[in-house]
PDB file of C-alpha atoms and ligand atoms in Angstrom:
ATOM      1  CA  MET A 715      -9.412   4.972  13.737  1.00  0.00           C
ATOM      2  CA  ARG A 716      -9.951   6.460  10.269  1.00  0.00           C
ATOM      3  CA  ILE A 717      -8.044   5.201   7.257  1.00  0.00           C
ATOM      4  CA  LEU A 718      -7.949   6.892   3.885  1.00  0.00           C
ATOM      5  CA  VAL A 719      -7.483   4.300   1.145  1.00  0.00           C
ATOM      6  CA  SER A 720      -6.350   5.193  -2.357  1.00  0.00           C
ATOM      7  CA  ASN A 721      -4.560   3.518  -5.250  1.00  0.00           C
ATOM      8  CA  ASP A 722      -3.511   4.069  -8.852  1.00  0.00           C
ATOM      9  CA  ASP A 723      -5.391   1.180 -10.485  1.00  0.00           C
ATOM     10  CA  GLY A 724      -8.739   2.949 -10.137  1.00  0.00           C
ATOM     11  CA  CYS A 725     -11.634   3.018  -7.677  1.00  0.00           C
ATOM     12  CA  HIS A 726     -13.073  -0.305  -8.897  1.00  0.00           C
ATOM     13  CA  ALA A 727      -9.849  -2.308  -8.786  1.00  0.00           C
ATOM     14  CA  ALA A 728      -9.918  -5.700  -7.067  1.00  0.00           C
ATOM     15  CA  GLY A 729      -6.907  -4.886  -4.905  1.00  0.00           C
ATOM     16  CA  LEU A 730      -8.474  -1.703  -3.581  1.00  0.00           C
ATOM     17  CA  ASN A 731     -11.658  -3.507  -2.609  1.00  0.00           C
ATOM     18  CA  ALA A 732      -9.805  -6.346  -0.916  1.00  0.00           C
ATOM     19  CA  LEU A 733      -7.769  -3.856   1.085  1.00  0.00           C
ATOM     20  CA  ALA A 734     -10.726  -1.702   2.094  1.00  0.00           C
ATOM     21  CA  GLU A 735     -12.817  -4.681   3.166  1.00  0.00           C
ATOM     22  CA  ALA A 736     -10.010  -6.069   5.315  1.00  0.00           C
ATOM     23  CA  LEU A 737      -9.297  -2.736   7.003  1.00  0.00           C
ATOM     24  CA  LYS A 738     -12.990  -2.290   7.825  1.00  0.00           C
ATOM     25  CA  ALA A 739     -12.604  -5.035  10.433  1.00  0.00           C
ATOM     26  CA  PHE A 740     -11.011  -2.494  12.764  1.00  0.00           C
ATOM     27  CA  ALA A 741     -11.157   0.915  11.123  1.00  0.00           C
ATOM     28  CA  SER A 742     -13.472   3.399   9.500  1.00  0.00           C
ATOM     29  CA  VAL A 743     -12.439   3.356   5.839  1.00  0.00           C
ATOM     30  CA  THR A 744     -12.970   6.010   3.206  1.00  0.00           C
ATOM     31  CA  ILE A 745     -11.852   5.389  -0.373  1.00  0.00           C
ATOM     32  CA  VAL A 746     -10.766   8.319  -2.498  1.00  0.00           C
ATOM     33  CA  ALA A 747      -9.261   6.956  -5.697  1.00  0.00           C
ATOM     34  CA  PRO A 748      -8.887   7.733  -9.407  1.00  0.00           C
ATOM     35  CA  ASP A 749     -11.939   6.973 -11.531  1.00  0.00           C
ATOM     36  CA  ARG A 750      -9.767   4.957 -13.940  1.00  0.00           C
ATOM     37  CA  ASN A 751      -6.379   3.271 -14.081  1.00  0.00           C
ATOM     38  CA  ARG A 752      -3.730   5.916 -13.469  1.00  0.00           C
ATOM     39  CA  SER A 753      -0.745   3.623 -12.982  1.00  0.00           C
ATOM     40  CA  GLY A 754       2.602   5.234 -13.724  1.00  0.00           C
ATOM     41  CA  THR A 755       1.474   8.787 -12.976  1.00  0.00           C
ATOM     42  CA  SER A 756       4.034   9.169 -10.223  1.00  0.00           C
ATOM     43  CA  HIS A 757       3.541  12.292  -8.111  1.00  0.00           C
ATOM     44  CA  SER A 758       1.672  14.411 -10.623  1.00  0.00           C
ATOM     45  CA  LEU A 759      -0.947  16.952  -9.572  1.00  0.00           C
ATOM     46  CA  THR A 760      -3.663  18.264 -11.895  1.00  0.00           C
ATOM     47  CA  LEU A 761      -3.268  22.030 -11.938  1.00  0.00           C
ATOM     48  CA  GLU A 762      -4.700  23.227 -15.247  1.00  0.00           C
ATOM     49  CA  SER A 763      -8.200  21.826 -14.915  1.00  0.00           C
ATOM     50  CA  PRO A 764     -10.706  21.302 -12.095  1.00  0.00           C
ATOM     51  CA  LEU A 765     -11.195  17.948 -10.417  1.00  0.00           C
ATOM     52  CA  ARG A 766     -14.620  16.351 -10.470  1.00  0.00           C
ATOM     53  CA  VAL A 767     -15.713  13.725  -7.978  1.00  0.00           C
ATOM     54  CA  HIS A 768     -18.546  11.255  -7.835  1.00  0.00           C
ATOM     55  CA  TRP A 769     -19.714   9.160  -4.920  1.00  0.00           C
ATOM     56  CA  ASP A 770     -19.922   5.495  -5.816  1.00  0.00           C
ATOM     57  CA  GLY A 771     -21.217   4.653  -2.345  1.00  0.00           C
ATOM     58  CA  PRO A 772     -21.226   6.379   1.038  1.00  0.00           C
ATOM     59  CA  GLU A 773     -17.506   5.780   1.507  1.00  0.00           C
ATOM     60  CA  ILE A 774     -16.260   5.461  -2.078  1.00  0.00           C
ATOM     61  CA  ILE A 775     -15.291   8.639  -3.878  1.00  0.00           C
ATOM     62  CA  CYS A 776     -13.981   8.488  -7.448  1.00  0.00           C
ATOM     63  CA  VAL A 777     -11.970  11.426  -8.761  1.00  0.00           C
ATOM     64  CA  ASP A 778     -11.030  12.243 -12.349  1.00  0.00           C
ATOM     65  CA  GLY A 779      -7.466  12.892 -11.263  1.00  0.00           C
ATOM     66  CA  THR A 780      -4.221  11.222 -10.290  1.00  0.00           C
ATOM     67  CA  PRO A 781      -3.554   9.288  -7.084  1.00  0.00           C
ATOM     68  CA  THR A 782      -1.755  12.326  -5.699  1.00  0.00           C
ATOM     69  CA  ASP A 783      -4.756  14.497  -6.576  1.00  0.00           C
ATOM     70  CA  CYS A 784      -6.989  12.066  -4.691  1.00  0.00           C
ATOM     71  CA  VAL A 785      -5.031  12.098  -1.448  1.00  0.00           C
ATOM     72  CA  HIS A 786      -4.364  15.815  -1.665  1.00  0.00           C
ATOM     73  CA  LEU A 787      -8.025  16.579  -2.286  1.00  0.00           C
ATOM     74  CA  ALA A 788      -9.230  14.188   0.400  1.00  0.00           C
ATOM     75  CA  ILE A 789      -7.066  15.626   3.133  1.00  0.00           C
ATOM     76  CA  THR A 790      -7.158  19.288   2.229  1.00  0.00           C
ATOM     77  CA  GLY A 791     -10.901  19.742   1.995  1.00  0.00           C
ATOM     78  CA  LEU A 792     -12.988  16.897   0.634  1.00  0.00           C
ATOM     79  CA  LEU A 793     -13.290  14.718   3.716  1.00  0.00           C
ATOM     80  CA  GLU A 794     -15.297  15.774   6.712  1.00  0.00           C
ATOM     81  CA  HIS A 795     -12.852  14.035   9.075  1.00  0.00           C
ATOM     82  CA  GLU A 796      -9.123  13.869   8.613  1.00  0.00           C
ATOM     83  CA  PRO A 797      -7.720  10.338   8.532  1.00  0.00           C
ATOM     84  CA  ASP A 798      -5.290   8.827  11.010  1.00  0.00           C
ATOM     85  CA  MET A 799      -3.395   7.041   8.252  1.00  0.00           C
ATOM     86  CA  VAL A 800      -3.166   6.717   4.471  1.00  0.00           C
ATOM     87  CA  VAL A 801      -2.929   3.284   2.866  1.00  0.00           C
ATOM     88  CA  SER A 802      -2.449   2.931  -0.890  1.00  0.00           C
ATOM     89  CA  GLY A 803      -3.045  -0.247  -2.859  1.00  0.00           C
ATOM     90  CA  ILE A 804      -3.209  -3.089  -3.196  1.00  0.00           C
ATOM     91  CA  ASN A 805      -1.469  -2.491  -6.496  1.00  0.00           C
ATOM     92  CA  SER A 806      -1.789  -5.063  -9.241  1.00  0.00           C
ATOM     93  CA  GLY A 807       1.913  -5.692  -9.818  1.00  0.00           C
ATOM     94  CA  ALA A 808       5.248  -5.049  -8.148  1.00  0.00           C
ATOM     95  CA  ASN A 809       6.643  -1.700  -7.088  1.00  0.00           C
ATOM     96  CA  LEU A 810      10.253  -2.731  -6.597  1.00  0.00           C
ATOM     97  CA  GLY A 811      13.474  -0.782  -7.030  1.00  0.00           C
ATOM     98  CA  ASP A 812      13.191   2.034  -9.571  1.00  0.00           C
ATOM     99  CA  ASP A 813       9.458   1.316  -9.963  1.00  0.00           C
ATOM    100  CA  VAL A 814       8.781   3.543  -6.976  1.00  0.00           C
ATOM    101  CA  LEU A 815       9.771   6.621  -9.001  1.00  0.00           C
ATOM    102  CA  TYR A 816       6.998   5.975 -11.520  1.00  0.00           C
ATOM    103  CA  SER A 817       4.431   4.478  -9.193  1.00  0.00           C
ATOM    104  CA  GLY A 818       1.149   6.221  -8.498  1.00  0.00           C
ATOM    105  CA  THR A 819       0.553   3.745  -5.677  1.00  0.00           C
ATOM    106  CA  VAL A 820       3.683   4.882  -3.881  1.00  0.00           C
ATOM    107  CA  ALA A 821       2.967   8.526  -4.736  1.00  0.00           C
ATOM    108  CA  ALA A 822      -0.423   8.365  -3.007  1.00  0.00           C
ATOM    109  CA  ALA A 823       1.305   7.171   0.163  1.00  0.00           C
ATOM    110  CA  ILE A 824       3.978   9.846  -0.169  1.00  0.00           C
ATOM    111  CA  GLU A 825       1.295  12.507  -0.477  1.00  0.00           C
ATOM    112  CA  GLY A 826      -0.296  11.220   2.703  1.00  0.00           C
ATOM    113  CA  ARG A 827       3.065  11.477   4.449  1.00  0.00           C
ATOM    114  CA  PHE A 828       3.636  14.996   3.074  1.00  0.00           C
ATOM    115  CA  LEU A 829       0.321  16.059   4.539  1.00  0.00           C
ATOM    116  CA  GLY A 830       1.227  14.668   7.930  1.00  0.00           C
ATOM    117  CA  TYR A 831      -0.025  11.110   8.230  1.00  0.00           C
ATOM    118  CA  PRO A 832       1.590   7.698   8.570  1.00  0.00           C
ATOM    119  CA  ALA A 833       1.481   6.084   5.152  1.00  0.00           C
ATOM    120  CA  ILE A 834       1.847   2.646   3.592  1.00  0.00           C
ATOM    121  CA  ALA A 835       1.932   1.607  -0.077  1.00  0.00           C
ATOM    122  CA  VAL A 836       1.163  -2.034  -0.824  1.00  0.00           C
ATOM    123  CA  SER A 837       1.724  -4.009  -4.021  1.00  0.00           C
ATOM    124  CA  LEU A 838       1.121  -7.616  -4.977  1.00  0.00           C
ATOM    125  CA  VAL A 839       4.063  -9.008  -6.915  1.00  0.00           C
ATOM    126  CA  SER A 840       2.655 -10.715  -9.977  1.00  0.00           C
ATOM    127  CA  GLU A 841       1.655  -9.835 -13.508  1.00  0.00           C
ATOM    128  CA  THR A 842      -1.589 -11.703 -12.921  1.00  0.00           C
ATOM    129  CA  PRO A 843      -2.234 -11.297  -9.189  1.00  0.00           C
ATOM    130  CA  HIS A 844      -4.507 -13.721  -7.365  1.00  0.00           C
ATOM    131  CA  HIS A 845      -3.794 -13.533  -3.658  1.00  0.00           C
ATOM    132  CA  TYR A 846      -5.047 -10.091  -2.714  1.00  0.00           C
ATOM    133  CA  ALA A 847      -6.276 -11.614   0.553  1.00  0.00           C
ATOM    134  CA  THR A 848      -2.657 -12.320   1.489  1.00  0.00           C
ATOM    135  CA  ALA A 849      -1.590  -8.734   0.900  1.00  0.00           C
ATOM    136  CA  ALA A 850      -4.678  -7.427   2.694  1.00  0.00           C
ATOM    137  CA  ARG A 851      -3.936  -9.524   5.771  1.00  0.00           C
ATOM    138  CA  VAL A 852      -0.290  -8.437   5.837  1.00  0.00           C
ATOM    139  CA  THR A 853      -1.354  -4.804   5.468  1.00  0.00           C
ATOM    140  CA  CYS A 854      -3.786  -5.057   8.384  1.00  0.00           C
ATOM    141  CA  ASP A 855      -0.992  -6.438  10.562  1.00  0.00           C
ATOM    142  CA  LEU A 856       1.377  -3.636   9.509  1.00  0.00           C
ATOM    143  CA  VAL A 857      -1.267  -0.970  10.125  1.00  0.00           C
ATOM    144  CA  GLN A 858      -1.943  -2.290  13.613  1.00  0.00           C
ATOM    145  CA  ARG A 859       1.760  -2.494  14.364  1.00  0.00           C
ATOM    146  CA  LEU A 860       2.148   1.087  13.162  1.00  0.00           C
ATOM    147  CA  LEU A 861      -0.653   2.186  15.487  1.00  0.00           C
ATOM    148  CA  SER A 862       0.845   0.567  18.566  1.00  0.00           C
ATOM    149  CA  HIS A 863       4.472   1.311  17.619  1.00  0.00           C
ATOM    150  CA  PRO A 864       4.649   4.491  15.475  1.00  0.00           C
ATOM    151  CA  LEU A 865       7.626   4.994  13.167  1.00  0.00           C
ATOM    152  CA  PRO A 866       9.492   8.299  12.711  1.00  0.00           C
ATOM    153  CA  ALA A 867       7.376  10.884  10.908  1.00  0.00           C
ATOM    154  CA  ASN A 868       9.431  10.927   7.699  1.00  0.00           C
ATOM    155  CA  THR A 869       9.020   7.201   7.037  1.00  0.00           C
ATOM    156  CA  ILE A 870       6.858   5.816   4.243  1.00  0.00           C
ATOM    157  CA  LEU A 871       6.560   2.050   4.054  1.00  0.00           C
ATOM    158  CA  ASN A 872       6.698   0.495   0.599  1.00  0.00           C
ATOM    159  CA  VAL A 873       5.375  -3.032   0.933  1.00  0.00           C
ATOM    160  CA  ASN A 874       5.610  -5.740  -1.738  1.00  0.00           C
ATOM    161  CA  VAL A 875       3.860  -9.030  -1.097  1.00  0.00           C
ATOM    162  CA  PRO A 876       4.573 -12.270  -2.985  1.00  0.00           C
ATOM    163  CA  ASP A 877       1.471 -13.561  -4.748  1.00  0.00           C
ATOM    164  CA  MET A 878       0.868 -16.695  -2.692  1.00  0.00           C
ATOM    165  CA  PRO A 879      -1.370 -17.988   0.100  1.00  0.00           C
ATOM    166  CA  TRP A 880      -0.641 -16.299   3.453  1.00  0.00           C
ATOM    167  CA  ALA A 881       0.415 -19.566   5.105  1.00  0.00           C
ATOM    168  CA  GLU A 882       3.161 -20.022   2.477  1.00  0.00           C
ATOM    169  CA  LEU A 883       4.904 -16.703   3.196  1.00  0.00           C
ATOM    170  CA  LYS A 884       8.395 -17.157   4.637  1.00  0.00           C
ATOM    171  CA  GLY A 885       8.214 -14.009   6.751  1.00  0.00           C
ATOM    172  CA  VAL A 886       8.692 -10.246   6.585  1.00  0.00           C
ATOM    173  CA  GLN A 887      11.987  -8.494   5.789  1.00  0.00           C
ATOM    174  CA  ALA A 888      13.141  -4.888   6.008  1.00  0.00           C
ATOM    175  CA  THR A 889      14.767  -4.187   2.644  1.00  0.00           C
ATOM    176  CA  ARG A 890      16.439  -1.522   0.558  1.00  0.00           C
ATOM    177  CA  LEU A 891      15.395  -0.711  -2.998  1.00  0.00           C
ATOM    178  CA  GLY A 892      17.229  -2.653  -5.679  1.00  0.00           C
ATOM    179  CA  TYR A 893      17.758  -1.434  -9.244  1.00  0.00           C
ATOM    180  CA  ARG A 894      16.537  -2.491 -12.625  1.00  0.00           C
ATOM    181  CA  HIS A 895      18.345  -2.467 -15.952  1.00  0.00           C
ATOM    182  CA  ARG A 896      17.095   0.235 -18.290  1.00  0.00           C
ATOM    183  CA  SER A 897      13.563  -0.254 -19.565  1.00  0.00           C
ATOM    184  CA  GLU A 898      12.706  -2.454 -22.507  1.00  0.00           C
ATOM    185  CA  PRO A 899      12.492  -0.502 -25.801  1.00  0.00           C
ATOM    186  CA  VAL A 900       9.355   1.353 -26.725  1.00  0.00           C
ATOM    187  CA  SER A 901       7.019  -0.687 -28.904  1.00  0.00           C
ATOM    188  CA  LYS A 902       6.327   0.890 -32.309  1.00  0.00           C
ATOM    189  CA  SER A 903       3.312   0.172 -34.445  1.00  0.00           C
ATOM    190  CA  ASN A 904       0.922   1.948 -36.824  1.00  0.00           C
ATOM    191  CA  ASP A 905      -2.580   3.204 -36.238  1.00  0.00           C
ATOM    192  CA  PRO A 906      -5.358   2.228 -38.724  1.00  0.00           C
ATOM    193  CA  ARG A 907      -4.460   5.290 -40.821  1.00  0.00           C
ATOM    194  CA  GLY A 908      -0.845   4.280 -41.103  1.00  0.00           C
ATOM    195  CA  ARG A 909       0.541   6.833 -38.678  1.00  0.00           C
ATOM    196  CA  PRO A 910       3.194   5.631 -36.233  1.00  0.00           C
ATOM    197  CA  ILE A 911       2.198   5.008 -32.632  1.00  0.00           C
ATOM    198  CA  TYR A 912       4.380   4.065 -29.675  1.00  0.00           C
ATOM    199  CA  TRP A 913       3.747   2.206 -26.438  1.00  0.00           C
ATOM    200  CA  VAL A 914       6.133   2.541 -23.540  1.00  0.00           C
ATOM    201  CA  GLY A 915       7.769  -0.838 -22.978  1.00  0.00           C
ATOM    202  CA  PRO A 916       7.895  -2.869 -19.772  1.00  0.00           C
ATOM    203  CA  PRO A 917      10.375  -2.143 -16.985  1.00  0.00           C
ATOM    204  CA  GLY A 918      13.856  -3.576 -17.292  1.00  0.00           C
ATOM    205  CA  ALA A 919      15.029  -6.794 -15.669  1.00  0.00           C
ATOM    206  CA  GLU A 920      16.542  -6.785 -12.199  1.00  0.00           C
ATOM    207  CA  GLN A 921      20.116  -5.541 -12.036  1.00  0.00           C
ATOM    208  CA  ASP A 922      20.810  -5.019  -8.347  1.00  0.00           C
ATOM    209  CA  ALA A 923      18.717  -7.738  -6.759  1.00  0.00           C
ATOM    210  CA  GLY A 924      21.136  -9.151  -4.204  1.00  0.00           C
ATOM    211  CA  ILE A 925      20.641  -9.980  -0.553  1.00  0.00           C
ATOM    212  CA  GLY A 926      19.020  -7.127   1.310  1.00  0.00           C
ATOM    213  CA  THR A 927      17.071  -5.803  -1.653  1.00  0.00           C
ATOM    214  CA  ASP A 928      13.320  -5.770  -2.123  1.00  0.00           C
ATOM    215  CA  PHE A 929      13.716  -7.948  -5.248  1.00  0.00           C
ATOM    216  CA  HIS A 930      15.586 -10.599  -3.295  1.00  0.00           C
ATOM    217  CA  ALA A 931      13.049 -10.721  -0.470  1.00  0.00           C
ATOM    218  CA  VAL A 932       9.978 -11.251  -2.641  1.00  0.00           C
ATOM    219  CA  ARG A 933      11.735 -13.775  -4.881  1.00  0.00           C
ATOM    220  CA  HIS A 934      12.425 -15.859  -1.791  1.00  0.00           C
ATOM    221  CA  GLY A 935       8.878 -15.692  -0.501  1.00  0.00           C
ATOM    222  CA  TYR A 936       9.240 -12.861   2.009  1.00  0.00           C
ATOM    223  CA  VAL A 937       7.124  -9.754   2.317  1.00  0.00           C
ATOM    224  CA  SER A 938       9.434  -6.837   1.502  1.00  0.00           C
ATOM    225  CA  VAL A 939       9.042  -3.663   3.585  1.00  0.00           C
ATOM    226  CA  THR A 940      11.222  -0.761   2.429  1.00  0.00           C
ATOM    227  CA  PRO A 941      11.336   2.441   4.474  1.00  0.00           C
ATOM    228  CA  LEU A 942      11.265   5.307   1.975  1.00  0.00           C
ATOM    229  CA  GLN A 943      12.305   8.891   2.526  1.00  0.00           C
ATOM    230  CA  ILE A 944      11.700  11.798   0.207  1.00  0.00           C
ATOM    231  CA  ASP A 945      14.932  13.775   0.452  1.00  0.00           C
ATOM    232  CA  LEU A 946      16.684  12.901  -2.827  1.00  0.00           C
ATOM    233  CA  THR A 947      19.746  15.010  -2.032  1.00  0.00           C
ATOM    234  CA  GLN A 948      22.998  13.167  -2.639  1.00  0.00           C
ATOM    235  CA  TYR A 949      24.763  14.484   0.450  1.00  0.00           C
ATOM    236  CA  THR A 950      28.139  12.942  -0.350  1.00  0.00           C
ATOM    237  CA  ALA A 951      28.176  14.951  -3.612  1.00  0.00           C
ATOM    238  CA  LEU A 952      27.673  18.338  -1.953  1.00  0.00           C
ATOM    239  CA  ASP A 953      31.324  19.119  -1.233  1.00  0.00           C
ATOM    240  CA  PRO A 954      32.691  17.839  -4.572  1.00  0.00           C
ATOM    241  CA  LEU A 955      29.947  19.742  -6.389  1.00  0.00           C
ATOM    242  CA  SER A 956      30.757  22.910  -4.525  1.00  0.00           C
ATOM    243  CA  HIS A 957      34.349  22.538  -5.699  1.00  0.00           C
ATOM    244  CA  TRP A 958      33.263  21.703  -9.263  1.00  0.00           C
ATOM    245  CA  LEU A 959      31.063  24.810  -9.406  1.00  0.00           C
ATOM    246  CA  GLN A 960      34.094  27.004  -8.811  1.00  0.00           C
ATOM    247  CA  GLY A 961      34.874  26.380 -12.483  1.00  0.00           C
ATOM    248  CA  ILE A 962      31.664  28.178 -13.517  1.00  0.00           C
ATOM    249  CA  PRO A 963      32.242  31.832 -14.382  1.00  0.00           C
ATOM    250  CA  LEU A 964      30.020  34.200 -12.448  1.00  0.00           C
ATOM    251  CA  PRO A 965      28.852  37.637 -13.535  1.00  0.00           C
TER     252      PRO A 965
HETATM  253 MN1   MN B1693      -1.056   0.348 -10.608  1.00  0.00          MN
END
């Protein structure tokens, strides 16, 4: 059993180490992760420059690229043995609702799925996470369940774990993604030379966080497991759009 572990917080992040150490109890683990924090890089690939790697240990490879670069590189040529599964995390902070569109943690898992492997993304829901051991234990259980009972090939699991001791978890729920309000405004300031600088603001507050959503599950002490798919097509809009396009003049 070989597991490729990646993340977007960087190859020295506490969550990554907690995850890798826990998985080593029953699997051969190789880490291929960004050499620095690349949170929020979504599914970007580095195409205009080469990728450099350095070994930080026999099974820890740091890459000067994005999470997607890491998984892509690992599977398509860097690793001697292909993995049986890709696990990404444990992210420092939630990946709930719209967060998944920006998340490098989720993107690493998606890349693993694209390249043919079962994939799980795991996040610890807190701005100052403490209980990585809880998320690591939950992830090990999910990985083992996935081995004995595989899910359909197009399924990516997005897991969010409340930041609390394992014994205090209420359980595990299958959830759908909720929605957030639009993001907080960008923060404007000046650099030491008086030129304006901007920092992207924090994500918006929860908007759709009702029963059945990932937000609802974690707020009530449950591990949230959302099955993600990649096809973004809005199928119900196909026929109306086809009709609407008849109003476009053609050559
Ligand atoms: Mn992150």
